[in-house]
XYZ file of C-alpha atoms in Angstrom:
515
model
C -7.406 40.671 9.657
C -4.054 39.349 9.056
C -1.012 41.460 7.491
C 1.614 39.706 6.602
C 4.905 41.699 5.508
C 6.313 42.240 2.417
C 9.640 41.390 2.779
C 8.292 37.504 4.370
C 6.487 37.129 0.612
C 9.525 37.699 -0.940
C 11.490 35.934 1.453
C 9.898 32.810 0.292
C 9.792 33.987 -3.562
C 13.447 33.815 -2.909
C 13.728 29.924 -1.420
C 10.551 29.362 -4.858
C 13.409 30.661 -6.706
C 16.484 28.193 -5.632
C 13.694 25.743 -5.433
C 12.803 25.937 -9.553
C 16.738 26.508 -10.858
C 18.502 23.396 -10.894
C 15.397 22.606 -13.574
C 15.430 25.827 -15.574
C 17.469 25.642 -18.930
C 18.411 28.581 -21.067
C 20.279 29.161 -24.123
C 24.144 30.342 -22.985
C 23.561 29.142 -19.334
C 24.937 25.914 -18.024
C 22.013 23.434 -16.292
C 21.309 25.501 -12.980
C 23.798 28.692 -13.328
C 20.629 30.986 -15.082
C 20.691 34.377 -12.557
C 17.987 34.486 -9.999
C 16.501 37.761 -11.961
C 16.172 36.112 -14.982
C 13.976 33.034 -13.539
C 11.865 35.605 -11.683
C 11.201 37.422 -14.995
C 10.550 34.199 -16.593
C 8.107 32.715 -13.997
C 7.598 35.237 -11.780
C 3.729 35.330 -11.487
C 3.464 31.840 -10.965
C 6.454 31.964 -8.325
C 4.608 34.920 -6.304
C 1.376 33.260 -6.318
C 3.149 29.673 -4.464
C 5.024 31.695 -2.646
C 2.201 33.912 -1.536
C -0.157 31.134 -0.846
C 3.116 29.685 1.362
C 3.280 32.559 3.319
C -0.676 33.003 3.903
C -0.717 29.189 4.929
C 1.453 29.599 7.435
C 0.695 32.835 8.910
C -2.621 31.595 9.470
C -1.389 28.299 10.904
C 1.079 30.613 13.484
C -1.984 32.658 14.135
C -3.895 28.969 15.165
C -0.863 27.980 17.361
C -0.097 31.215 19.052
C -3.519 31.773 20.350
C -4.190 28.265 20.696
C -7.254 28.181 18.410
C -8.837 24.597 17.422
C -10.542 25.471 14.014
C -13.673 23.611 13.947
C -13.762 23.360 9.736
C -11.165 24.640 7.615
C -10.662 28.489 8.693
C -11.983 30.909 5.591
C -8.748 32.843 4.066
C -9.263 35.471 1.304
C -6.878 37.724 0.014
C -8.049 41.256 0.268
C -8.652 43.322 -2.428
C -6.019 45.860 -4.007
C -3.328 43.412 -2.899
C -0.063 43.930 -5.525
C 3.230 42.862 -5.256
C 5.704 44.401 -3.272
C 3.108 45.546 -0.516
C 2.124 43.806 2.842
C -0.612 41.129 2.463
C -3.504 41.538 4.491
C -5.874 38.698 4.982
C -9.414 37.576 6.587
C -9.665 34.631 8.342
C -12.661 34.158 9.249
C -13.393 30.539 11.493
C -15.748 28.829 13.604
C -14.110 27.106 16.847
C -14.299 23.697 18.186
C -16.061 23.406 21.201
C -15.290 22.658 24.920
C -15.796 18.727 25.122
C -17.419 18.166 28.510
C -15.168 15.204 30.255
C -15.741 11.809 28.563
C -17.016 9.115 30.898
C -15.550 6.072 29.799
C -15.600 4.436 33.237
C -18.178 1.436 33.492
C -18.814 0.542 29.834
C -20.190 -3.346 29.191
C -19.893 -4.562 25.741
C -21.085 -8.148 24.457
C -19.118 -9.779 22.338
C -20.950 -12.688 20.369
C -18.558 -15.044 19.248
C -19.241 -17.173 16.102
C -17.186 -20.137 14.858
C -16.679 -20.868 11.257
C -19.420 -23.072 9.856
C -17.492 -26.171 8.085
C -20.633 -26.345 5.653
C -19.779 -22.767 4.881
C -15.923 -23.698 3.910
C -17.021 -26.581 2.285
C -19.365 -24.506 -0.086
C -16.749 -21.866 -0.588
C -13.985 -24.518 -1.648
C -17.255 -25.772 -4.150
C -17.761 -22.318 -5.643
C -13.938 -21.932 -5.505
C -13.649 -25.634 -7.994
C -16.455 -24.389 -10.507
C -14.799 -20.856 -11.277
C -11.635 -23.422 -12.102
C -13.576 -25.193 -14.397
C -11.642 -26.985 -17.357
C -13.313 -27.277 -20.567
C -12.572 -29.632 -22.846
C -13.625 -29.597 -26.935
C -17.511 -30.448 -27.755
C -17.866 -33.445 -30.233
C -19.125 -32.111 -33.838
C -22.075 -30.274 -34.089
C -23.313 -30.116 -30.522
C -24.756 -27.151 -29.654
C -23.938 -24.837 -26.757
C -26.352 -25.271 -23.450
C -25.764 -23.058 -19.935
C -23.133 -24.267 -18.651
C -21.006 -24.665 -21.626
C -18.113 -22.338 -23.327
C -18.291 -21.096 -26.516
C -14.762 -18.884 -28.303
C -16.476 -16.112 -30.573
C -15.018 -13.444 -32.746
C -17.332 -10.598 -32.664
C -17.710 -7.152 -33.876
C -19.987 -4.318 -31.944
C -22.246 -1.364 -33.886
C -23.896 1.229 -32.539
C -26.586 3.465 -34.947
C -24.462 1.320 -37.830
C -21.063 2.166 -37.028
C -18.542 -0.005 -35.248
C -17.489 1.383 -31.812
C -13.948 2.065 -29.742
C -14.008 -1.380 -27.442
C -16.485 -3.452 -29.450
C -14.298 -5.928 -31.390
C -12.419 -8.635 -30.153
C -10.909 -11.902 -31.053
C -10.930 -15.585 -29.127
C -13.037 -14.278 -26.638
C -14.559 -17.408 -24.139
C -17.760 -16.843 -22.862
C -19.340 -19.456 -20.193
C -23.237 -19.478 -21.556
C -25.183 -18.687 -18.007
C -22.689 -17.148 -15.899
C -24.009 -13.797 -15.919
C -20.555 -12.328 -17.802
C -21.553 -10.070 -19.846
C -24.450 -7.658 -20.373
C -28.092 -8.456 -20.437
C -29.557 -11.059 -23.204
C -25.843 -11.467 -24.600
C -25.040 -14.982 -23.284
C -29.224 -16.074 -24.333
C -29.047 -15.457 -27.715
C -25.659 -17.768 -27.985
C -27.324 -21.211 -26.527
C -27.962 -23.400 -29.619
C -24.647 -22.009 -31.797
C -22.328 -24.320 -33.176
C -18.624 -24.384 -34.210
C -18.601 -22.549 -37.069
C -21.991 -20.390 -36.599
C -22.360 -16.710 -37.935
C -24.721 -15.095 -35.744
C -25.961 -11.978 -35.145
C -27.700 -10.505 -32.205
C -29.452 -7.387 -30.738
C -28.516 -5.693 -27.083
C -29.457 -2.660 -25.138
C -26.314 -1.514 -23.280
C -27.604 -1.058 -19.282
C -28.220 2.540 -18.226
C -24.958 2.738 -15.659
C -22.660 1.293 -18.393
C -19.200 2.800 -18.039
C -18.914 3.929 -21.210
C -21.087 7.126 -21.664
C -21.336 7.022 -25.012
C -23.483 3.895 -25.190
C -25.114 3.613 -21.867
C -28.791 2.528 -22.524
C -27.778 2.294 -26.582
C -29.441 -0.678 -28.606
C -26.518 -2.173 -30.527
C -25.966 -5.211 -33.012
C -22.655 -7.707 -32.583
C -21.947 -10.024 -35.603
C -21.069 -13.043 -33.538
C -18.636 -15.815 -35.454
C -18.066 -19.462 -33.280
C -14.863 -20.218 -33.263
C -15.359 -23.284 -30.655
C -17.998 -24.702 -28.234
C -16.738 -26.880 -25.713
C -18.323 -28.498 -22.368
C -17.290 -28.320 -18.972
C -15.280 -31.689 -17.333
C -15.720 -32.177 -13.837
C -13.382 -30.478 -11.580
C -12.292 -33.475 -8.367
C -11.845 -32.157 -5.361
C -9.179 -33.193 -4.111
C -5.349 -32.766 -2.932
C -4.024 -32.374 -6.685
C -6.662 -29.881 -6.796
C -5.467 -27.664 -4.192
C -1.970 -28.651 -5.911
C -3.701 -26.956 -9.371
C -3.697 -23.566 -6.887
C -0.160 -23.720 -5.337
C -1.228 -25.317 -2.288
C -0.020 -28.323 -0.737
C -3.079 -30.228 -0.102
C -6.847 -30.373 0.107
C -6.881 -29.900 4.322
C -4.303 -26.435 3.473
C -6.669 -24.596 0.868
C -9.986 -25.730 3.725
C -7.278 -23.806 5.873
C -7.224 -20.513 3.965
C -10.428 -20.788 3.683
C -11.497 -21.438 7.398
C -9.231 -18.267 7.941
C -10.842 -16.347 5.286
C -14.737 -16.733 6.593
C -13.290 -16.504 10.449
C -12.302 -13.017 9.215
C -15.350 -11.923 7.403
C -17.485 -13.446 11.245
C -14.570 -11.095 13.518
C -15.008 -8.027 11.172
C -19.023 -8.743 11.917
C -18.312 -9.134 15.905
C -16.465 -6.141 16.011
C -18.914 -3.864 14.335
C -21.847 -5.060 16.294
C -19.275 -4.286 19.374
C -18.522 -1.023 18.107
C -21.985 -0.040 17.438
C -22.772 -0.714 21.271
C -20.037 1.292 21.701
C -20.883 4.411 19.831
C -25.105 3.616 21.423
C -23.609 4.168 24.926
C -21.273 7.170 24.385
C -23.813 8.625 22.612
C -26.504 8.013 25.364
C -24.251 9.385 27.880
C -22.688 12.536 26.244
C -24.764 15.805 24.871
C -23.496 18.938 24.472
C -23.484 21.746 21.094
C -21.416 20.874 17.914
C -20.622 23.693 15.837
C -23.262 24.114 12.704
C -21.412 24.646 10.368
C -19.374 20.856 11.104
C -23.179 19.272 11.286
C -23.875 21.638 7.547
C -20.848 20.167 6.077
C -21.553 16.433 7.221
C -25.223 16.203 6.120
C -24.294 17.516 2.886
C -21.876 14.402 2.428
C -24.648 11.878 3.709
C -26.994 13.490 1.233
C -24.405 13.530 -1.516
C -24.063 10.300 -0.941
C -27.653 9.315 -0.501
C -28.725 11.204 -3.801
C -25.688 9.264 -5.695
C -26.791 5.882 -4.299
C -30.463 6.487 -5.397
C -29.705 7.673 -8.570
C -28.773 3.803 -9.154
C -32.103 2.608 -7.941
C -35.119 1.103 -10.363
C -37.083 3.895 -9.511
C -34.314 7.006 -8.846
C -37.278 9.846 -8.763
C -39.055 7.978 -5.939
C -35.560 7.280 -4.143
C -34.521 10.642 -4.401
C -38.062 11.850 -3.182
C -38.157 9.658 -0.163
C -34.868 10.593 0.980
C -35.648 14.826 0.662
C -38.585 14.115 2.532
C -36.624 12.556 5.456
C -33.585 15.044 5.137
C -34.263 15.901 9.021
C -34.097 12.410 9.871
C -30.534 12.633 7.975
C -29.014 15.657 9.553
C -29.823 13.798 12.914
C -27.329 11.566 12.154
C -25.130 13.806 11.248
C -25.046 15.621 14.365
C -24.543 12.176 15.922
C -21.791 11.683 13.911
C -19.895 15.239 14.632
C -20.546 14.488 18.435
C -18.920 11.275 18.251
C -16.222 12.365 16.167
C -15.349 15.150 18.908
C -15.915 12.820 21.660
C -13.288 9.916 20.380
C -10.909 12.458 19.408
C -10.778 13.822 23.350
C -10.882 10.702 24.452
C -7.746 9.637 22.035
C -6.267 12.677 22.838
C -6.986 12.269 26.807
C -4.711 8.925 26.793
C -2.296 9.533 24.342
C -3.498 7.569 21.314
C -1.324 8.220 17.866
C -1.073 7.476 14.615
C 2.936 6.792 14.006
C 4.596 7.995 11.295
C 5.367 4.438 9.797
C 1.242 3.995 10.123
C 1.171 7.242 8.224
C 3.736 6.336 5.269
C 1.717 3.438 4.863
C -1.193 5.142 4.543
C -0.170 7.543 2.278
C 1.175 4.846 -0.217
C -2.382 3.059 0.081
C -3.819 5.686 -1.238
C -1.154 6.664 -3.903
C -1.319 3.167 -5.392
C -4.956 3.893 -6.559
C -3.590 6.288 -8.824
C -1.646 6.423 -12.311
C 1.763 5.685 -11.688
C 2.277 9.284 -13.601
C 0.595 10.836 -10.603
C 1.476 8.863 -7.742
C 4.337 11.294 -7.337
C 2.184 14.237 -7.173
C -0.873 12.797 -4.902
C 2.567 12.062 -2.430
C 3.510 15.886 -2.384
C -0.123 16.808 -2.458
C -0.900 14.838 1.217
C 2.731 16.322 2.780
C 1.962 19.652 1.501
C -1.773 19.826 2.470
C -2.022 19.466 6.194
C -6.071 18.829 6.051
C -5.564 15.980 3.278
C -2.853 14.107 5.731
C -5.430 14.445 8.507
C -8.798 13.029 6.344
C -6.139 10.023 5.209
C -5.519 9.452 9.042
C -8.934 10.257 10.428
C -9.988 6.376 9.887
C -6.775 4.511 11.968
C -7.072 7.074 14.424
C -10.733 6.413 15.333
C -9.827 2.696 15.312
C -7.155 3.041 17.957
C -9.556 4.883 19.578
C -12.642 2.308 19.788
C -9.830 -0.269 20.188
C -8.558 1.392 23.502
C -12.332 2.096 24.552
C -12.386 -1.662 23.929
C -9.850 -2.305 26.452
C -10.663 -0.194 28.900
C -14.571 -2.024 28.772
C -15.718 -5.240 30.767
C -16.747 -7.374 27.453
C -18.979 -10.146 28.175
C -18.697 -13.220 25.440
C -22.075 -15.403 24.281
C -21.480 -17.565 21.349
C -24.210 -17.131 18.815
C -24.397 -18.258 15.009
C -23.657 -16.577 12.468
C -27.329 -15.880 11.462
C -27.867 -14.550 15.271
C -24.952 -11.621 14.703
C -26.464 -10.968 11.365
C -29.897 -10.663 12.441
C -28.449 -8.559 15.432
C -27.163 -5.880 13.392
C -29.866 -6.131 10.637
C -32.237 -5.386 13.697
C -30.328 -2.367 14.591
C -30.591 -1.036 10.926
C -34.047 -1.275 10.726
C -35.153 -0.280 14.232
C -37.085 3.613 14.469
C -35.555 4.880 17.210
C -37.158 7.063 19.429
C -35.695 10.586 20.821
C -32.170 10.356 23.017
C -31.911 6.760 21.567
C -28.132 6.638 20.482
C -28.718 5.044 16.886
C -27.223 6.464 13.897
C -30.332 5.046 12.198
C -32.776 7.764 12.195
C -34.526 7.006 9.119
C -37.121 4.395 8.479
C -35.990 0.799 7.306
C -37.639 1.693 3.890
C -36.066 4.683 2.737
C -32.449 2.670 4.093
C -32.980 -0.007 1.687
C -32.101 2.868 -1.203
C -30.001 4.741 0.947
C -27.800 2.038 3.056
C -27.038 4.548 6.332
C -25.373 2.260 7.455
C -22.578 3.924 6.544
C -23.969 6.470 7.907
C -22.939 5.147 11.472
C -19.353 5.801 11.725
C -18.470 9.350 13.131
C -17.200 12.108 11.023
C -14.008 11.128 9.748
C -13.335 14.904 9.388
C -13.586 15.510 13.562
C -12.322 11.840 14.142
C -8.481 13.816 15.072
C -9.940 17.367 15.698
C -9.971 17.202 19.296
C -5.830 16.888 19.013
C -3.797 19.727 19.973
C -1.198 19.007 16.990
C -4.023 18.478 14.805
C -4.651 22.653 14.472
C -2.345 22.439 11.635
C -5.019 19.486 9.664
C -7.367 22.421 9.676
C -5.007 25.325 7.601
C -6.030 26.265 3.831
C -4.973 27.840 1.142
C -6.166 31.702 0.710
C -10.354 30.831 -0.534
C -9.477 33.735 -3.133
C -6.401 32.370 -5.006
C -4.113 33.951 -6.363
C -3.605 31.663 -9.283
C -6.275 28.752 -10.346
C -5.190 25.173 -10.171
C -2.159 25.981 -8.120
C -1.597 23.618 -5.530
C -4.563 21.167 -7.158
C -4.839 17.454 -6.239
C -4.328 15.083 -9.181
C -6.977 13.466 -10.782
C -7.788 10.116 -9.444
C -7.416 6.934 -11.799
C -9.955 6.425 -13.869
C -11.433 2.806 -15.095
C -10.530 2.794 -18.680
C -13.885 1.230 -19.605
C -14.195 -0.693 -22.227
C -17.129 -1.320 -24.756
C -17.382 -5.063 -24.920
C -19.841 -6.717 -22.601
C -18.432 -6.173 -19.189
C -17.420 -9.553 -17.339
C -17.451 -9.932 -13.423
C -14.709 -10.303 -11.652
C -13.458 -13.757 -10.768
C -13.950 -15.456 -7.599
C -11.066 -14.710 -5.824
C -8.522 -17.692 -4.664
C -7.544 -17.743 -1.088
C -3.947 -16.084 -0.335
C -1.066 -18.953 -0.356
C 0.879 -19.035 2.703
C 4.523 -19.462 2.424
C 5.518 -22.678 3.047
């Protein structure tokens, strides 16, 4: 039990105060000069509740530093009952620990690197792909009639039950017949049109659509042809790299060679890393607290169930993967082991995350939000200790393996490209026996729905929890607030889905260097 004083809760209902006046206006007061006592009769509940929840935060994280005390999940803080204002707080904080990491041996490790080349037949097929998605089309002589391949400009308008819906008009749209655009049986039913067709046709609207209002939903689209015309053929050549920004042919086979040498190191280093993981797994065994292995199975499960859902056959999916649920919560302990284990070792030899690192971070994630609450996920990660440490969790176990790395003796052996992917395809698919330091528990089968092999990295929430600083990462609001949705992180962007057939993304041209 925790009892935290009086006069400290007011204390900070004081700096909540000074905090909230410069934006308070009142009729007869100048911008900022309303009294203290009239703000705190204005907003006073909400003021005591963040200035409560202030005070509980850090009591409890003082109460982690004094004593030392690595939290191993985030500590349980309630507010107990009969609590008013104007009296002392008292609190339970209730925790489980981390545990005593048994010295990592990191001494002696052999990696093999296999080293793979970029295949010129590759970069010449991606600069191929890379010429058709720039396609020109030109205008089809009268009367010819559309064929795979060729574009046709439609007007069209959507129904749904008879009635026209939000999304499903639209004017001048192109549409290349064959290239898998839009949904199902769309682009069929427009080979044979010609310029100036009326057509209409009949679609079921896939079962994941975005929209939720139409997902598997027969509709009708009254289709008008505004123009067909055919594809010309795209040279490959200097003036086409010129069409891209480029200077010549030989610079875009450049950004391209870079491009697929990228994709065949990011292969190299997680067959590397997985050896990595294999041995310290082999070598280290010790108890990781339950409730750190409760919390992590729960997310591989989540995630499992979600990915299964998506399946052809999501009650089969979903039945295979409950059935090998102890398969799953065997990787999860792996993971929790690991994540302890790198974070000593990181810890042991001085491995950080800077604070530049961290800024950059933090503005990664920001920029997948609105710009409206960019602002407020910002605050969110500086104010919430255990958000800051699940956004650096991912760099820091990177500097880690990268230091483990170069502290190994790495033997190279070149190999193909089809050699490293049948490598780590292997290692998904194996049935490992007991002690064998695999993540990948479960049998190839049930992985095909699932794909654990996600499931191999360590916990991302233990990946800094071995770090003395990191107590504070592990520090929560009271678990019985005093006000709901105080404190709560924005809601993340959402797609903004749209009911016309949904198009794939374009293939995506290779990065211009500056010249």
């Amino acid at each position: 039990m925790l009892t935290i004083p009086a006069k400290d809760i007011d204390a900070r209902l004081d700096q909540e105060v000074k905090k909230l006046a410069p934006q308070i206006k009142m009729a007869g007061f100048r911008p900022g000069k309303v009294p203290p006592n009239l703000i705190r009769k204005m907003h006073g509940d909400r003021l005591h509740a963040e200035a409560l929840q202030t005070a509980v935060a850090q009591s409890v994280q003082k109460l982690l530093s004094d004593n030392k005390i690595r939290p191993a999940m985030q500590p349980e803080v309630e507010l107990a009952d009969g609590y008013a204002q104007g009296k002392d707080a008292e609190v339970r904080v209730k925790l489980e620990t981390l545990p005593d990491v048994p010295k990592p041996k990191i001494d002696g490790l052999t990696i093999e690197r296999l080293t793979v080349e970029a295949d010129e037949t590759v970069v010449a097929s991606q600069v191929e792909q890379l010429a058709k998605s720039q396609t020109r089309f030109a205008e089809a002589k009268k009367g010819h009639k559309a064929g795979n391949g060729d574009q046709v400009v439609i007007d069209f308008v959507g129904k749904a039950d008879g009635v026209a819906f939000e999304g499903g008009t639209g004017t001048d749209m192109p549409v290349v017949l064959g290239s898998g655009q839009l949904i199902p049986g769309f682009e069929d039913q427009l080979v044979g049109v010609k310029a100036g067709d009326e057509k209409q046709i009949e679609v079921t609207f896939p079962a994941d659509y975005p929209a939720e209002n139409l997902k598997g939903k027969p509709a009708t689209f009254e289709i008008t042809v505004k123009e067909v015309k055919v594809a010309g053929e795209t040279k490959i050549d200097d003036e086409f790299a010129k069409s891209l920004g480029l200077n010549d042919l030989e610079q875009l086979k450049g950004l391209i060679r870079d491009q697929v040498q990228q994709e065949l190191n990011g292969l190299t280093r997680t067959h590397m890393k997985r050896q990595l993981l294999d041995k310290l797994a082999a070598d280290h065994d010790f108890e990781v607290p339950p409730s750190m292995v409760d919390a992590e199975f729960n997310n591989i499960m989540a995630q499992l169930r979600h990915e299964a859902s998506h399946e052809e056959d999501p009650e089969a999916s979903l039945k295979e993967i409950e059935s090998e649920a102890g398969d799953y919560r065997k990787i999860a302990e792996r993971r929790v082991r690991l994540g302890l284990l790198l974070s000593e070792i990181g810890a042991a030899n001085g491995v950080e995350v800077s604070q530049a690192e961290m800024n950059r971070l933090i503005g990664q994630a920001a920029s997948q939000y609105q710009p409206k609450d960019r602002d407020r996920f910002i605050q969110y990660v500086q104010n919430e200790p255990m958000a800051a440490a699940q956004l650096r969790a991912p760099l820091y176990e990177d500097k880690v393996v990268d230091f483990l790395f170069s502290k190994a003796e790495v033997t190279e052996r070149s190999a193909t490209r089809e050699e490293l992917e049948a490598d780590l395809e292997s290692e998904e698919g194996h049935v490992h026996g007991p002690g064998c330091g695999h993540d990948h528990a479960a049998p190839a089968k049930a992985k095909k729905a699932a794909k654990p092999a996600k499931a191999e990295k360590p916990s991302a929430k233990t990946a800094t929890a071995g770090k003395g600083a990191d107590a504070k990462a592990e520090v929560p609001k009271p678990s019985k607030p005093v006000k709901d949705g105080a404190g709560a992180k924005p809601a993340a962007k959402k797609a903004d889905p749209k009911a016309e057939p949904a198009k794939k993304p374009a293939a995506k041209k290779p990065a211009a260097k500056k010249k």
